[in-house]
XYZ file of C-alpha atoms in Angstrom:
672
model
C 3.019 -19.582 49.039
C 4.352 -19.625 45.470
C 3.058 -16.715 43.608
C 1.224 -16.996 40.416
C 2.724 -15.690 37.063
C 2.057 -12.622 35.479
C 2.272 -13.306 31.852
C 3.600 -11.099 29.135
C 3.714 -11.533 25.877
C 6.308 -10.149 23.280
C 5.181 -8.871 20.783
C 2.897 -7.301 23.450
C -0.531 -7.899 23.373
C -2.921 -5.494 21.993
C -0.220 -4.385 19.627
C -0.400 -4.695 15.779
C 2.329 -5.385 13.218
C 2.728 -5.625 9.463
C 5.097 -8.225 7.780
C 5.260 -10.130 4.606
C 4.578 -13.899 3.260
C 7.724 -15.368 3.574
C 8.783 -13.850 7.033
C 9.014 -15.447 10.124
C 7.170 -14.218 13.736
C 8.689 -15.431 17.045
C 6.410 -15.463 19.800
C 7.265 -15.722 23.430
C 5.680 -15.761 26.988
C 7.314 -15.100 30.357
C 6.598 -13.842 33.834
C 6.388 -10.331 34.014
C 8.535 -10.535 37.254
C 11.269 -12.750 35.753
C 10.565 -16.118 37.607
C 10.481 -19.413 36.251
C 7.170 -21.210 35.710
C 5.819 -23.005 38.327
C 6.303 -27.329 37.766
C 3.747 -28.618 35.802
C 2.736 -25.229 33.883
C 2.393 -25.112 30.060
C 2.072 -22.505 27.271
C 0.145 -22.183 24.329
C -0.548 -19.763 21.324
C -3.881 -19.066 20.389
C -4.055 -17.766 16.587
C -5.493 -17.983 13.165
C -2.326 -17.526 11.397
C -2.032 -20.563 8.953
C -5.890 -20.524 8.459
C -6.455 -17.750 5.830
C -8.421 -19.915 3.647
C -10.731 -21.061 6.809
C -10.928 -17.246 8.146
C -11.949 -16.125 4.539
C -14.986 -18.582 4.946
C -15.844 -17.986 7.879
C -16.320 -14.106 7.256
C -18.053 -14.802 4.336
C -20.429 -17.568 5.636
C -21.154 -15.218 8.690
C -22.527 -12.965 5.952
C -23.947 -15.042 4.356
C -26.158 -16.856 7.059
C -26.506 -13.799 9.325
C -24.574 -15.356 12.073
C -21.751 -14.034 14.213
C -17.974 -15.649 13.348
C -17.688 -19.146 14.930
C -13.928 -18.924 15.556
C -13.522 -21.785 13.845
C -9.947 -20.569 12.308
C -8.868 -20.402 15.636
C -5.875 -22.914 17.145
C -4.273 -23.593 20.010
C -0.166 -24.304 19.688
C 1.880 -25.600 22.334
C 5.106 -23.221 22.958
C 8.165 -24.785 23.974
C 10.719 -23.841 26.996
C 13.377 -21.662 26.510
C 15.247 -20.857 29.933
C 12.781 -18.874 31.844
C 10.514 -18.031 28.455
C 8.353 -20.106 25.885
C 8.883 -19.236 22.871
C 7.375 -20.356 19.282
C 8.220 -19.047 16.261
C 5.902 -19.156 13.308
C 6.616 -18.664 9.034
C 3.963 -16.322 7.293
C 2.465 -18.302 4.484
C -0.611 -16.570 3.573
C -1.714 -12.793 3.287
C -4.453 -11.458 5.291
C -5.000 -10.071 8.889
C -4.367 -12.628 11.540
C -4.405 -12.646 15.423
C -2.573 -14.276 18.207
C -2.323 -14.052 21.929
C 0.034 -16.839 24.015
C -1.200 -17.744 27.626
C -0.030 -20.035 30.564
C -1.944 -23.400 31.633
C -1.772 -24.226 35.237
C -1.633 -28.202 36.224
C -5.787 -27.840 36.903
C -6.046 -26.825 33.297
C -7.099 -22.975 34.048
C -5.749 -20.444 31.678
C -4.024 -17.203 32.302
C -3.719 -14.512 29.748
C -1.805 -11.694 29.801
C -3.918 -8.086 29.800
C -5.129 -6.386 26.709
C -6.501 -7.372 23.456
C -5.246 -9.758 20.852
C -2.138 -9.247 18.949
C -2.866 -8.080 15.273
C -0.829 -9.282 12.393
C -0.887 -8.046 8.869
C 0.657 -9.919 6.512
C 1.025 -8.373 2.694
C 1.909 -9.821 -0.570
C 5.754 -10.663 -1.007
C 5.610 -8.750 -4.072
C 5.400 -5.811 -2.417
C 8.123 -5.363 -0.204
C 10.044 -2.691 -1.983
C 9.964 -0.153 -5.180
C 6.189 0.659 -4.718
C 5.994 3.506 -6.921
C 3.080 4.788 -8.205
C 2.030 6.676 -11.573
C -1.258 8.060 -11.181
C -3.022 8.436 -14.360
C -6.319 10.416 -15.458
C -6.746 8.271 -18.802
C -8.806 11.685 -20.537
C -6.016 13.843 -19.875
C -3.739 11.496 -22.642
C -5.575 13.128 -25.259
C -5.304 16.380 -27.477
C -4.552 18.215 -24.590
C -1.889 16.366 -23.235
C 0.673 18.759 -24.349
C -1.175 21.765 -23.008
C 0.321 23.916 -20.489
C -3.296 25.766 -20.114
C -6.282 24.560 -21.382
C -9.094 26.970 -20.165
C -10.326 28.942 -23.044
C -13.210 31.458 -21.698
C -14.573 32.316 -25.394
C -14.954 28.451 -26.228
C -16.562 27.999 -22.888
C -18.753 30.931 -23.589
C -20.118 29.177 -26.763
C -20.766 25.956 -24.899
C -22.601 27.516 -22.464
C -24.761 28.813 -24.835
C -25.381 25.570 -26.426
C -25.888 24.146 -23.011
C -28.956 26.591 -22.234
C -30.441 25.391 -25.365
C -30.573 21.547 -24.173
C -27.459 20.198 -26.142
C -24.446 18.133 -24.221
C -21.258 19.087 -25.830
C -18.613 17.136 -24.614
C -14.896 17.456 -25.894
C -12.920 14.444 -27.254
C -11.274 12.679 -24.479
C -8.067 10.488 -23.955
C -8.376 6.434 -24.526
C -6.630 3.535 -23.154
C -4.441 3.282 -26.133
C -3.081 6.637 -25.871
C -1.995 5.651 -22.347
C -0.662 2.462 -23.421
C 1.575 4.113 -26.136
C 3.179 6.081 -22.915
C 3.696 2.957 -21.014
C 7.679 2.947 -21.801
C 7.740 6.653 -20.367
C 6.304 5.765 -17.403
C 7.651 2.677 -16.411
C 11.077 1.810 -18.316
C 11.966 5.564 -17.950
C 10.622 7.468 -15.058
C 10.598 3.725 -13.123
C 7.129 3.426 -11.776
C 5.830 0.206 -11.086
C 2.255 0.567 -10.519
C -0.064 2.645 -12.478
C -3.126 3.958 -10.665
C -6.035 4.894 -12.905
C -8.491 7.214 -11.822
C -12.268 5.782 -12.034
C -12.687 4.496 -15.745
C -16.681 3.942 -15.493
C -19.475 5.624 -17.429
C -20.389 9.169 -16.203
C -23.289 11.360 -16.449
C -23.817 13.112 -19.979
C -26.999 14.959 -19.613
C -28.553 16.060 -16.237
C -26.114 16.302 -13.120
C -23.377 16.347 -14.887
C -20.469 18.340 -13.627
C -18.437 20.620 -15.853
C -17.638 20.135 -19.346
C -16.870 16.040 -19.024
C -18.440 15.191 -16.039
C -16.213 13.431 -12.900
C -15.125 10.065 -13.309
C -15.982 9.729 -9.454
C -19.625 9.948 -10.648
C -19.890 6.155 -11.924
C -23.371 5.142 -14.088
C -21.893 1.479 -13.766
C -19.800 -0.158 -11.329
C -18.325 -2.710 -14.113
C -18.720 -0.547 -17.038
C -16.457 1.560 -18.784
C -16.632 5.065 -20.384
C -17.209 4.803 -24.056
C -15.134 8.217 -23.897
C -11.877 6.224 -23.230
C -12.269 3.554 -26.244
C -10.817 3.760 -29.540
C -14.051 2.916 -32.059
C -12.373 0.297 -34.480
C -15.286 -2.346 -34.960
C -12.944 -5.110 -33.635
C -13.047 -4.850 -29.776
C -15.088 -3.806 -26.894
C -14.248 -1.368 -24.026
C -13.516 -4.107 -21.628
C -10.778 -5.445 -24.769
C -9.241 -2.190 -24.649
C -9.083 -2.159 -21.114
C -7.415 -5.592 -21.058
C -5.265 -4.662 -23.411
C -3.713 -1.829 -21.046
C -3.550 -4.308 -17.965
C -1.550 -6.846 -20.566
C 0.515 -4.153 -21.537
C 1.306 -2.802 -18.219
C 2.019 -6.569 -16.524
C 4.109 -7.295 -19.698
C 6.627 -4.615 -18.440
C 6.677 -5.965 -15.291
C 4.533 -3.073 -13.315
C 0.913 -3.779 -11.749
C -2.482 -2.026 -12.393
C -4.319 -0.244 -9.619
C -8.063 1.024 -10.153
C -10.061 3.920 -8.457
C -13.152 2.734 -6.945
C -16.128 4.309 -6.004
C -18.885 2.667 -3.795
C -19.948 4.919 -1.358
C -21.767 7.131 -3.989
C -22.897 7.317 -7.783
C -23.467 9.454 -10.504
C -27.258 10.287 -10.830
C -29.266 8.164 -12.702
C -26.802 5.345 -12.097
C -27.799 1.875 -12.915
C -27.760 0.719 -9.105
C -30.089 3.982 -8.484
C -32.419 2.771 -11.208
C -32.628 -0.840 -10.164
C -32.046 -0.240 -6.134
C -33.142 3.080 -5.023
C -33.620 1.778 -1.865
C -29.929 1.143 -1.244
C -29.613 5.027 -1.423
C -29.460 7.644 1.366
C -32.334 9.793 1.580
C -33.478 12.948 3.484
C -36.238 13.851 5.877
C -38.617 14.679 2.713
C -37.711 11.542 0.693
C -34.960 13.026 -1.426
C -31.598 11.416 -2.424
C -28.857 13.177 -0.826
C -25.853 14.132 -2.193
C -22.372 13.491 -0.080
C -19.637 15.952 0.924
C -16.513 16.641 2.772
C -14.754 19.797 3.945
C -17.955 21.795 3.799
C -18.326 21.111 0.297
C -21.109 19.097 -0.897
C -20.984 17.462 -4.659
C -24.376 17.697 -6.219
C -23.098 15.586 -9.332
C -23.686 12.404 -6.826
C -26.036 10.430 -4.875
C -24.687 8.378 -1.545
C -25.430 4.789 -1.282
C -26.072 3.816 2.070
C -24.146 0.802 3.430
C -26.486 -0.795 6.137
C -28.446 -2.418 3.602
C -26.259 -5.358 3.116
C -27.206 -7.058 -0.031
C -25.227 -3.740 -1.760
C -22.184 -5.558 -0.149
C -22.623 -8.444 -2.484
C -23.229 -6.343 -5.710
C -19.885 -4.512 -5.040
C -17.702 -7.316 -4.468
C -18.898 -9.019 -7.330
C -18.035 -5.738 -9.114
C -14.188 -5.935 -7.747
C -13.969 -9.643 -8.974
C -14.913 -8.551 -12.181
C -12.250 -6.086 -12.545
C -9.664 -8.593 -10.890
C -10.597 -10.643 -13.597
C -9.868 -8.229 -16.100
C -6.170 -7.770 -14.850
C -6.244 -5.366 -11.961
C -3.992 -5.978 -9.178
C -5.224 -3.276 -6.425
C -7.793 -0.941 -5.579
C -7.399 2.661 -4.508
C -10.851 3.293 -2.341
C -12.544 6.529 -2.830
C -13.919 7.981 0.126
C -13.658 4.588 2.035
C -13.430 5.483 5.372
C -17.704 6.280 4.788
C -17.751 2.640 4.333
C -18.672 0.717 7.353
C -16.068 -1.551 8.505
C -18.288 -4.895 8.244
C -19.077 -4.000 4.709
C -15.068 -3.724 3.850
C -14.214 -6.827 6.234
C -16.665 -9.052 3.548
C -15.663 -7.011 0.525
C -11.933 -7.756 0.838
C -12.677 -11.543 2.003
C -14.321 -12.267 -0.724
C -11.983 -10.635 -3.529
C -8.958 -12.002 -1.467
C -10.395 -15.911 -1.511
C -9.937 -15.724 -5.473
C -7.387 -13.022 -5.704
C -5.186 -13.260 -2.665
C -2.395 -10.845 -3.376
C -4.974 -7.567 -4.247
C -3.782 -4.719 -2.404
C -6.616 -2.426 -1.192
C -5.353 1.420 -1.169
C -7.374 3.162 1.647
C -7.977 7.270 0.707
C -8.743 8.165 4.132
C -8.244 11.709 3.986
C -10.695 13.584 5.933
C -11.299 10.578 8.316
C -10.223 9.880 11.681
C -6.948 8.084 12.404
C -8.988 5.206 14.279
C -10.860 4.587 11.315
C -7.822 4.194 9.186
C -6.168 2.021 11.624
C -9.399 -0.140 11.691
C -9.851 -0.274 8.022
C -5.946 -1.177 7.356
C -6.248 -4.397 9.860
C -9.666 -5.828 10.770
C -10.842 -4.527 7.197
C -8.923 -6.485 5.183
C -6.843 -3.430 3.652
C -3.132 -2.686 3.693
C -2.370 0.353 2.294
C -3.438 3.756 2.877
C -2.932 7.564 1.824
C 0.074 9.349 3.843
C -1.162 12.789 4.656
C 2.597 14.227 3.933
C 1.588 16.041 1.127
C -0.663 18.116 3.461
C 2.179 19.209 5.862
C 4.671 21.910 5.494
C 6.029 23.970 8.306
C 9.103 21.999 9.877
C 7.198 21.102 12.761
C 4.384 19.630 10.613
C 6.773 17.437 8.868
C 8.354 16.019 11.291
C 5.524 15.306 13.415
C 3.502 13.632 10.548
C 6.151 11.614 9.666
C 7.104 10.237 13.207
C 3.561 9.144 13.148
C 3.745 8.012 9.808
C 7.096 5.719 10.287
C 5.436 4.334 13.500
C 2.110 3.629 12.204
C 3.879 1.726 8.677
C 5.699 -0.543 11.180
C 2.356 -1.829 12.953
C -0.359 -1.820 10.599
C 0.156 -0.962 6.670
C 1.913 0.802 4.171
C 0.917 4.950 3.904
C 2.024 5.598 0.543
C 3.630 9.662 0.293
C 1.907 11.051 -2.836
C 3.328 14.289 -3.265
C 0.355 15.708 -5.019
C -3.441 14.454 -5.874
C -6.057 15.977 -7.950
C -7.384 17.081 -4.773
C -4.341 19.645 -4.408
C -2.813 22.471 -6.267
C 0.052 21.578 -8.877
C 3.282 21.905 -7.361
C 4.652 23.368 -10.054
C 2.453 26.580 -9.509
C 5.015 27.645 -6.793
C 7.883 26.913 -9.184
C 10.539 23.754 -10.360
C 12.471 23.930 -6.853
C 9.217 23.652 -4.679
C 8.041 20.660 -6.889
C 11.506 19.044 -7.041
C 11.777 19.399 -3.078
C 8.104 18.301 -2.083
C 9.035 15.339 -4.511
C 12.281 14.168 -2.917
C 10.886 14.651 0.592
C 7.944 12.425 -0.101
C 10.509 9.556 -1.946
C 13.356 9.725 0.330
C 10.945 9.101 3.658
C 8.937 6.768 2.224
C 8.539 3.277 3.552
C 9.065 0.117 1.053
C 9.145 2.687 -1.552
C 5.828 3.596 -1.188
C 5.971 6.868 -3.394
C 2.918 8.082 -5.659
C 2.878 11.370 -8.118
C 0.381 12.763 -10.252
C 0.544 12.688 -14.085
C 2.209 15.770 -15.034
C 4.218 16.533 -12.106
C 7.265 15.126 -14.359
C 6.649 17.941 -16.894
C 6.207 20.609 -14.134
C 2.195 20.987 -15.341
C 0.891 23.836 -13.235
C -2.373 23.434 -14.339
C -4.374 21.584 -11.373
C -6.201 18.827 -12.303
C -10.101 19.061 -12.599
C -11.853 16.149 -12.662
C -14.882 17.444 -14.022
C -12.541 18.823 -17.232
C -9.688 17.848 -19.047
C -6.306 19.663 -17.892
C -3.140 19.943 -19.921
C -0.286 17.926 -18.734
C 2.598 20.117 -20.391
C 3.802 16.954 -22.011
C 6.938 17.229 -23.400
C 7.854 20.650 -21.519
C 11.959 21.205 -22.082
C 11.824 22.143 -18.440
C 11.140 18.821 -16.353
C 11.854 16.739 -13.457
C 12.014 13.659 -15.445
C 15.585 13.258 -14.962
C 15.388 13.665 -11.091
C 12.414 11.443 -10.626
C 14.071 8.481 -12.425
C 16.668 8.927 -10.548
C 14.816 9.235 -7.550
C 12.716 6.256 -8.545
C 15.941 3.737 -9.278
C 17.422 4.791 -5.788
C 13.782 3.315 -4.066
C 14.048 0.352 -5.920
C 17.571 -0.475 -6.112
C 18.865 0.683 -2.608
C 18.177 -1.826 0.396
C 17.973 1.515 2.615
C 14.716 1.905 1.354
C 13.201 -1.879 1.342
C 11.360 -3.367 3.964
C 12.989 -4.129 7.019
C 14.780 -1.030 7.120
C 15.402 0.810 10.051
C 14.668 4.749 10.066
C 15.637 6.998 12.776
C 15.042 11.033 12.763
C 18.126 12.750 13.752
C 16.880 16.388 13.663
C 15.027 18.473 16.100
C 11.175 18.280 15.660
C 11.330 22.189 14.619
C 14.494 21.939 12.906
C 13.841 23.453 9.056
C 16.301 20.740 7.891
C 14.591 17.290 8.326
C 17.061 14.837 8.763
C 16.446 10.899 8.993
C 19.035 8.179 8.748
C 17.979 4.746 6.927
C 19.902 1.475 8.093
C 19.350 -1.526 5.641
C 17.900 -4.390 7.802
C 20.991 -6.656 7.145
C 22.802 -3.593 8.699
C 25.501 -3.471 5.974
C 24.041 0.217 4.286
C 23.154 3.065 5.912
C 22.061 6.497 4.067
C 21.448 9.841 5.719
C 18.807 12.042 4.436
C 18.483 15.785 4.387
C 15.743 18.082 3.324
C 15.751 21.778 3.848
C 11.683 22.674 4.078
C 12.688 26.238 3.809
C 12.763 27.443 0.061
C 13.692 30.773 0.405
C 16.720 30.727 2.972
C 20.361 28.563 3.492
C 19.535 26.435 6.584
C 22.078 24.200 8.709
C 21.328 21.357 10.684
C 23.917 19.351 13.154
C 24.127 15.704 13.319
C 25.474 14.493 16.417
C 28.835 12.169 16.384
C 26.700 9.302 17.970
C 23.807 9.333 15.569
C 26.991 9.257 12.558
C 28.058 6.248 14.396
C 29.482 3.424 11.970
C 28.021 5.546 9.051
C 31.591 6.892 7.711
C 31.610 9.771 5.790
C 29.560 11.718 3.164
C 31.235 10.822 0.167
C 28.258 10.402 -2.326
C 24.716 12.095 -3.073
C 22.672 9.277 -4.237
C 19.931 11.585 -6.207
C 22.488 13.053 -8.459
C 22.913 16.697 -6.543
C 25.977 17.999 -5.295
C 27.198 17.113 -1.707
C 26.013 19.891 0.678
C 28.911 21.932 2.702
C 29.952 20.009 5.838
C 32.181 20.872 8.799
C 32.867 19.602 11.921
C 30.345 20.958 14.497
C 31.336 22.117 17.932
C 30.959 19.617 20.818
C 31.347 16.943 17.846
C 29.105 15.696 15.239
C 28.817 17.206 11.453
C 27.434 20.396 10.945
C 25.698 20.328 6.990
C 24.735 23.580 5.126
C 21.620 23.213 2.847
C 20.875 25.821 0.445
C 16.981 26.798 -0.226
C 14.883 23.849 -0.811
C 17.869 21.443 -1.310
C 17.221 17.784 -0.528
C 20.158 15.022 -0.839
C 20.556 11.360 0.196
C 24.150 11.022 1.298
C 26.444 7.752 1.737
C 29.908 6.703 2.416
C 29.456 4.114 -0.510
C 28.483 4.698 -4.069
C 26.979 1.511 -4.435
C 24.969 -0.746 -2.181
C 27.180 -3.454 -0.134
C 24.260 -5.749 0.710
C 21.613 -7.359 -1.292
C 19.864 -5.039 -3.614
C 17.363 -4.560 -6.480
C 16.288 -7.199 -8.238
C 18.734 -9.531 -6.658
C 16.937 -9.198 -3.221
C 13.326 -9.109 -5.079
C 14.110 -12.423 -6.533
C 15.909 -14.307 -3.234
C 12.374 -12.989 -1.309
C 10.037 -14.300 -4.283
C 11.827 -17.659 -4.134
C 11.469 -17.469 -0.106
C 8.017 -16.764 -0.070
C 7.103 -19.421 -2.936
C 9.097 -22.081 -0.760
C 7.076 -20.799 2.314
C 3.825 -20.833 0.028
C 4.315 -24.356 -0.703
C 5.630 -25.771 2.657
C 2.215 -24.138 3.942
C 0.281 -26.320 1.760
C 1.512 -29.478 3.170
C 2.397 -28.917 6.772
C 0.114 -26.943 9.308
C 2.470 -23.542 9.937
C 3.713 -25.040 13.266
C 5.290 -27.735 11.735
C 7.124 -26.058 8.985
C 11.165 -25.886 9.995
C 13.033 -23.021 10.409
C 15.297 -22.227 7.315
C 16.967 -19.097 7.075
C 15.183 -17.640 4.104
C 18.819 -16.612 2.121
C 19.803 -20.320 2.144
C 15.974 -21.341 1.585
C 16.021 -19.203 -1.692
C 19.576 -20.695 -2.881
C 17.924 -24.159 -2.722
C 14.947 -23.114 -4.481
C 17.022 -21.431 -7.086
C 19.388 -24.023 -7.675
C 16.731 -27.017 -7.676
C 12.925 -26.209 -7.233
C 11.449 -29.716 -8.056
C 14.167 -31.354 -5.751
C 12.604 -28.557 -3.132
C 8.942 -29.771 -3.927
C 10.272 -33.515 -3.589
C 11.767 -33.026 -0.337
C 8.848 -31.458 1.452
C 6.672 -33.672 0.003
C 8.535 -36.684 1.642
C 8.007 -34.999 5.148
C 4.078 -34.691 4.233
C 2.497 -33.920 7.611
C 5.465 -34.909 9.680
C 6.982 -32.516 11.830
C 10.363 -31.612 10.595
C 13.766 -30.227 12.636
C 16.078 -28.571 10.922
C 18.504 -26.216 12.559
C 19.713 -23.281 10.795
C 22.098 -23.989 8.226
C 20.700 -27.565 7.932
C 19.119 -26.829 4.598
C 21.301 -29.362 3.047
C 20.607 -32.180 5.563
C 16.578 -31.710 4.591
C 17.595 -31.294 0.936
C 19.016 -34.833 0.694
C 15.856 -36.170 0.579
C 15.311 -34.888 -2.950
C 18.291 -36.722 -4.103
C 16.897 -38.381 -6.554
C 14.705 -35.581 -7.613
C 11.755 -37.688 -8.572
C 9.176 -34.659 -8.543
């Protein structure tokens, strides 16, 4: 009696993958024992890939009608036999989080499924493959205190406190949107940042329950309102107008604008608290509750309770308002405290109108399981990396092992070198700040590296969200040239692009962290070395096997000196790094493979072509076209490309790799 096949799927059931629009994903199903399928057996792939619009509608309708998901976005696609395997390759034409699972069908129609849950696939917008360098800007700090190294003035504060006690409200001048606009050439052109991340810009309390001299931007009074303190009064424009000016100026330079949003709580006396007090958490005595974390309670905040489902609509509408004002993404403060079903609905609402919106989870303090679920089922794509909270050799290597693995599976973990929740790196000196910034940048995935305003000027005064600290702007001792070169490397070199293979070369406890980065094409390789010891020089031995096909360390790509190197006993190379030194070593001064804007343009053309195909054809009927050839075709004749794919509307297309020109014959008359 023939034994029934035991289904085994690749990628494996229960796993998760992160990809981009324009990529292709190959599925296969086989018998775990390697046996061919019995006569009459077939294979299918059940998935909702290619059904993003229907999936969003389903999530939204389930919410509005209070129904469970109907599963209408799922469809079963036939797989084809290829030797002992059954395979299907699908293009990824839409952003979102999708699921898939293959199964066998026997001659009687019974289904035989692999063990485990569905495969999860998070598909990100094509434009975020590379160079995701974030500059975190606290708008109020760009005012008259911008150049200050220290802003604390005990004598002046004592005078203000006397007025406070008499019932006066004393709020010093604040930086404006237009002050920040003036610095965009520095942030984008000089430093090379590609994303401006704004701390919240909503109105804050000015009377009761105000913390500090200014009040916290995280104590929002109105989800769509703008703090008048950030607006320059000119009788012609509103706060919304001036925010749009900032968004327009940012986009004009080819950068993106992210906004910090706060939906776990509001400030006391907020619009929501006055109109919907029933949406707020209350204690046993009926009083409103303030949120907290790490043993601290933030008394200037009142916590929302997201079991009140109508609140989700209010939040979703507010985010859509910001998108219409020019916001490209949201940093979601304390996002792990908002339940998964709420985020699933909110992100679906936003993605229905603005499909390329990025949601960056601030999950610090929450369990990793919450982060992983929000980055997948919750519809988010990015989250904070916790590298900036790990310092010892074992902590650094251990966390990066986790982070680099999860970036491949669930979404980008962005390496911020410091945030407003931490002491300034410059408090420990220039060498420490440079080391930590380089470590965060050189170990990033897809160039996901962030730093806070003032890092480049070695500002030592901690960012206090209840005040307006100095940025040390224009400080002659600064990191501007080093950060600029570092960011250019992330944006231009294919070893820092999507698909690069990252391999740790050092032992977990080694003071020198060593990482090999190989580009997806395999034409470029670099070795990153970082001495986490800022007091002593340290050595690291890289085995010969790890340097195979790499060449010789002839160039240091961050602009520093080459470390001393010698042949190690037993083979390999021993590198000596000075205290706190870091470097990026290469055998070539310039990338050998497709790099920089050339790569981004070709990938964008491919994604555009795939999306156009997906609007005419079901995903399973889109032909397998090599992405480089597809990009060349679009570059040469985009109108002809649209003519060709329109001619095949709703018909299966069979094109072998290298057969782009055969398909393009349909566009010979170019009658688009």
